[in-house]
Short mmCIF file of C-alpha atoms in Angstrom, two decimals:
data_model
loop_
_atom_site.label_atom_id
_atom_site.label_comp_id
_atom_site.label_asym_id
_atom_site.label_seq_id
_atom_site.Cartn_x
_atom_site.Cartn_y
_atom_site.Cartn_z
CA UNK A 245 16.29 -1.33 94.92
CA UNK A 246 16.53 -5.14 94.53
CA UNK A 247 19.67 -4.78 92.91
CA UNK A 248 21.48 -2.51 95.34
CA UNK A 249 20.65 -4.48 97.76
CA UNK A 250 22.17 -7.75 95.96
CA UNK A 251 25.08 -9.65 96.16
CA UNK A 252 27.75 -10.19 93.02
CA UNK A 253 30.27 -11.84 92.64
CA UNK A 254 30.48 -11.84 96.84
CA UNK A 255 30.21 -7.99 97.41
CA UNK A 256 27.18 -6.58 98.99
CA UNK A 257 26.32 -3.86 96.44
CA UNK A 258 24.68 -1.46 98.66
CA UNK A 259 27.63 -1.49 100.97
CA UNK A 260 29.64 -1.00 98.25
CA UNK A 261 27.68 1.70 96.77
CA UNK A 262 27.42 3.92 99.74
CA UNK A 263 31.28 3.48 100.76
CA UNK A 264 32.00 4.79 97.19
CA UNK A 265 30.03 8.13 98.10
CA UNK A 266 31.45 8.58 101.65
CA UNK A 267 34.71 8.16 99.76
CA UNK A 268 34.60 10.30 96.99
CA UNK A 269 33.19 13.03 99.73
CA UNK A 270 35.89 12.58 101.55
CA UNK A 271 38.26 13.01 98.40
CA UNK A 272 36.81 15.75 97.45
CA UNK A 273 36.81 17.76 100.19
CA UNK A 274 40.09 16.51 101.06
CA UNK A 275 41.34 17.62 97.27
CA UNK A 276 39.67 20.98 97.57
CA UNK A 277 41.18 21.73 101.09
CA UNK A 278 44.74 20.97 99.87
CA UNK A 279 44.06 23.25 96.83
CA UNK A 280 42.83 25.89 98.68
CA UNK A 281 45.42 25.91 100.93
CA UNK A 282 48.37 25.65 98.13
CA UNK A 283 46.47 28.97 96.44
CA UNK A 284 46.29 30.75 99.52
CA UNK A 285 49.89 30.17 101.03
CA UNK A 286 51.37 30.54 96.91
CA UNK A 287 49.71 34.09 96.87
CA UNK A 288 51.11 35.09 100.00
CA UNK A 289 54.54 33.68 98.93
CA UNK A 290 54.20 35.41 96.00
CA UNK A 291 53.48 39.10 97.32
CA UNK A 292 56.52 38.98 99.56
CA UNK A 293 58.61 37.62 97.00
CA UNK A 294 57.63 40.19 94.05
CA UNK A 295 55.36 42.53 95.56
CA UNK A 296 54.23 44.94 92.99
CA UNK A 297 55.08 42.52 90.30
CA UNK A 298 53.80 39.62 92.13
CA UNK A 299 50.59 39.63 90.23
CA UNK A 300 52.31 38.82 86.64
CA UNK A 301 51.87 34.83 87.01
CA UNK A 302 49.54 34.05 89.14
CA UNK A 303 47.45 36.57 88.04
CA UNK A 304 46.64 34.79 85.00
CA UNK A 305 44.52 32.82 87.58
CA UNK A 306 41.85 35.58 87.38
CA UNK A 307 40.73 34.04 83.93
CA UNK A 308 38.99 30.68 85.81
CA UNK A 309 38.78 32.62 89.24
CA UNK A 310 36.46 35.58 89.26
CA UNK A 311 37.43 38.41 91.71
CA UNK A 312 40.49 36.74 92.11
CA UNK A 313 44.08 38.74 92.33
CA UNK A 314 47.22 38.45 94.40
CA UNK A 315 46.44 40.06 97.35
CA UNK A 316 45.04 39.66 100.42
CA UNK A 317 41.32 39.79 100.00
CA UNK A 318 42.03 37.61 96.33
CA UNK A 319 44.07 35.39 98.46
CA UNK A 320 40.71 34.17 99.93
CA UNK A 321 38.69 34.19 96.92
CA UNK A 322 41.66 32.07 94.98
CA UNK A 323 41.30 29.61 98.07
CA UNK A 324 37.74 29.24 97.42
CA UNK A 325 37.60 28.79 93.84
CA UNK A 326 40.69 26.68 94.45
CA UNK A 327 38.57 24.32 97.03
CA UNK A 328 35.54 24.25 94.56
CA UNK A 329 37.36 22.90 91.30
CA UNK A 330 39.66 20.90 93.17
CA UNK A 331 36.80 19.41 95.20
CA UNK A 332 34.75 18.96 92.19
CA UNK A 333 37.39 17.21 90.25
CA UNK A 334 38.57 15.08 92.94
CA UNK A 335 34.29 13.90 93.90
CA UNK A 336 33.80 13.14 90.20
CA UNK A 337 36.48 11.18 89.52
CA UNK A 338 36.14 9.11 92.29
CA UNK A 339 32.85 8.69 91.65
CA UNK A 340 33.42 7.71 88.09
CA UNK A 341 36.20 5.29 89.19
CA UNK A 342 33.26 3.52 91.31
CA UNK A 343 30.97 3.68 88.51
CA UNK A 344 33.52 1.81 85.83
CA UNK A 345 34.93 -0.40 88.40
CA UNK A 346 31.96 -1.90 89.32
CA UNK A 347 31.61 -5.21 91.21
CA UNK A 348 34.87 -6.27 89.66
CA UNK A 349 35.97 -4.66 93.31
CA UNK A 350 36.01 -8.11 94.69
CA UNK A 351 38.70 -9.06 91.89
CA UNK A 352 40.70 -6.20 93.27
CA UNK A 353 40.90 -7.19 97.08
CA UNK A 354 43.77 -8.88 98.43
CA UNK A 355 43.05 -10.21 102.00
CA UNK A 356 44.84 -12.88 104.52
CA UNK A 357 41.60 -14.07 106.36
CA UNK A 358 38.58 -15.22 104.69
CA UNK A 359 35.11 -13.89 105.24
CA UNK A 360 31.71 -14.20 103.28
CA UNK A 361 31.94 -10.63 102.63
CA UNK A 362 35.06 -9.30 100.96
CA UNK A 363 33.98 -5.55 101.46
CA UNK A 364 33.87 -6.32 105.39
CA UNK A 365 37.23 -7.90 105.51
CA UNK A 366 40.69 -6.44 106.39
CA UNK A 367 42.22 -6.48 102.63
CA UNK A 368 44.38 -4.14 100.56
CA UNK A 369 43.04 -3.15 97.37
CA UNK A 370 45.06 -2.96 94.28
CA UNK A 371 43.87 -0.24 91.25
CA UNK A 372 42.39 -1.32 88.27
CA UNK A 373 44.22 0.25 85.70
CA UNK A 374 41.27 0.59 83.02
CA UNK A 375 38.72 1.92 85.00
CA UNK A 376 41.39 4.62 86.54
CA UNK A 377 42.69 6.00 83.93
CA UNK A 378 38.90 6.09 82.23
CA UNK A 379 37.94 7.77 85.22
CA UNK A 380 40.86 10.28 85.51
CA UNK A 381 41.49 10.76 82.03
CA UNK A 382 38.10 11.90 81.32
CA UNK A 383 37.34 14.42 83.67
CA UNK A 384 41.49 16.28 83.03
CA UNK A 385 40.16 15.87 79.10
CA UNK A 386 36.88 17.59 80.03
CA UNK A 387 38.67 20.14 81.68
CA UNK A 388 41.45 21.00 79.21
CA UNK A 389 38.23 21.22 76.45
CA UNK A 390 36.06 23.79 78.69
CA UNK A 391 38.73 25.39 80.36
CA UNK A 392 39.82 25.95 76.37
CA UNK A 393 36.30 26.73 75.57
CA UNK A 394 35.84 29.49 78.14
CA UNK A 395 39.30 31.13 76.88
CA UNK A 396 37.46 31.17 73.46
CA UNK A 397 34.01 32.50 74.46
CA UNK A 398 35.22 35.76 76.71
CA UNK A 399 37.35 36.73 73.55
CA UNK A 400 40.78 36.13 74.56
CA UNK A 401 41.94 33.06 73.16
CA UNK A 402 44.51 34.80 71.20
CA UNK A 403 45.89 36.50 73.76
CA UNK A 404 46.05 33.33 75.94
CA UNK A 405 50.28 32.65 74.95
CA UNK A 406 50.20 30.58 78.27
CA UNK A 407 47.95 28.22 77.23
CA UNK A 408 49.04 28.10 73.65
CA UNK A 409 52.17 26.52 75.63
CA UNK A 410 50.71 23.13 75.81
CA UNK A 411 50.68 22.87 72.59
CA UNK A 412 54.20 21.50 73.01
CA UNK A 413 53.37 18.69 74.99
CA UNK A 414 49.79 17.88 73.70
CA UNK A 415 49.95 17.50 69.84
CA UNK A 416 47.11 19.33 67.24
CA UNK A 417 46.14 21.45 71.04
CA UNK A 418 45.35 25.36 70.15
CA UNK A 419 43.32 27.98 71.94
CA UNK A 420 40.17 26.78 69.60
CA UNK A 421 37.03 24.90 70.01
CA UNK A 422 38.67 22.22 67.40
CA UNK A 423 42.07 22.53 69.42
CA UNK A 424 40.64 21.96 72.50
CA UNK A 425 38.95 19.09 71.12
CA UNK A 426 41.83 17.75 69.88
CA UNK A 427 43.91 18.53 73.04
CA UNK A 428 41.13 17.19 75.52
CA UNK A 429 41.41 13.49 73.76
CA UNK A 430 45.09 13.63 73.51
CA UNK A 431 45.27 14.44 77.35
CA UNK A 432 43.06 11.32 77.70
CA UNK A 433 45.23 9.47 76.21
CA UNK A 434 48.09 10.77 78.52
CA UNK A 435 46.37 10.41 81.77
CA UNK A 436 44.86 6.78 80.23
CA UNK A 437 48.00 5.55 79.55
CA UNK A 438 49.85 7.10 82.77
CA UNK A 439 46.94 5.82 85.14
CA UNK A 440 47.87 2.19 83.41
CA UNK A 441 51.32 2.54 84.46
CA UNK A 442 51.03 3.57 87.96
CA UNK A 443 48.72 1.02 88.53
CA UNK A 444 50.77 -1.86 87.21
CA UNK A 445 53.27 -0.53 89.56
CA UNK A 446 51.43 -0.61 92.37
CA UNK A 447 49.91 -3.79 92.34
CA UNK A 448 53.16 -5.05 91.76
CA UNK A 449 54.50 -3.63 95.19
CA UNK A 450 51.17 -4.73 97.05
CA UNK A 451 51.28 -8.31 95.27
CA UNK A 452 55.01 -8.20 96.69
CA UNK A 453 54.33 -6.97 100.09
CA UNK A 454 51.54 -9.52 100.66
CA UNK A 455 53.39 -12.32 99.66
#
């Protein structure tokens, strides 16, 4: 407790701490609502666009959504799954993004008008690309390895052609424990690398801006 309460490196540790949970609640439910309401208006779109045959694609959605088909009634359970994973995703990673970045926060903020607490100030943050694309690229890895995983433990991994896809864009990925392995590290290295980039581009507008 003495150390949440602490100060480093100017930032008040337990203010920090608990603004890094209201925040990643507040991305998560904000990811999951968007989700569920992408899901919900796509299934819709896609009965009046194919009707009968509307169920071809997004069907294939059934696989990580139980109960879930393009209809009505699947519209809503789609939505909810949709609002779970989503949710999920968006919490964790946020949460992990806290957890690397650490007190280095105070490295991070930008601010015109000085104050003996940096977290209290009006300042613009700029992303640390490290601890992003850590965060980021480790829970999408995670999730190409189970969602793999879960194709290869109900049976119908070789049936999953859709999947097999990525294979073109994530090299040594199969529908296969090992492949899934494979692809889950070289997606880290994607999102890693990616997360890198977009944050050297932002801090380069927000230096610029704040000049």
């Amino acid at each position: 407790m003495q150390v949440a309460n602490s100060n480093v490196d100017g930032v008040n540790l337990k203010l920090l701490h608990a603004a890094i949970r209201f925040n990643a609640l507040m991305l998560g439910l904000t990811g999951g609502t968007i989700a569920a309401v992408v899901i919900y208006f796509a299934t819709h779109a896609s009965m009046a666009r194919w009707g009968a045959d509307s169920g071809n694609y997004l069907g294939l959605l059934a696989v990580f959504f139980p109960g879930y088909s393009v209809s009505s009634g699947g519209a809503w359970i789609g939505a909810f799954w949709a609002f779970v994973y989503a949710g999920l995703f968006s919490w964790l990673s946020y949460r992990l993004y806290g957890r690397v970045l650490g007190s280095r926060i105070s490295e991070l903020l930008l601010s015109a008008a000085p104050t003996d607490n940096p977290v209290l100030r009006p300042s613009i943050m700029r992303l640390h690309g490290a601890s992003l694309g850590l965060a980021i690229g480790a829970m999408a890895g995670l999730g190409l390895f189970f969602s793999t995983t879960w194709l290869v433990v109900r049976g119908t991994a070789a049936e999953s052609v859709h999947a097999a896809l990525l294979a073109n864009y994530i090299p040594g990925y199969s529908v296969s424990l090992l492949g899934g392995l494979v692809g889950g590290l070289g997606l880290f290295v994607f999102v890693f690398i990616g997360c890198q980039l977009l944050a050297a581009v932002y801090n380069k507008i927000v230096e610029t801006r704040h000049k």
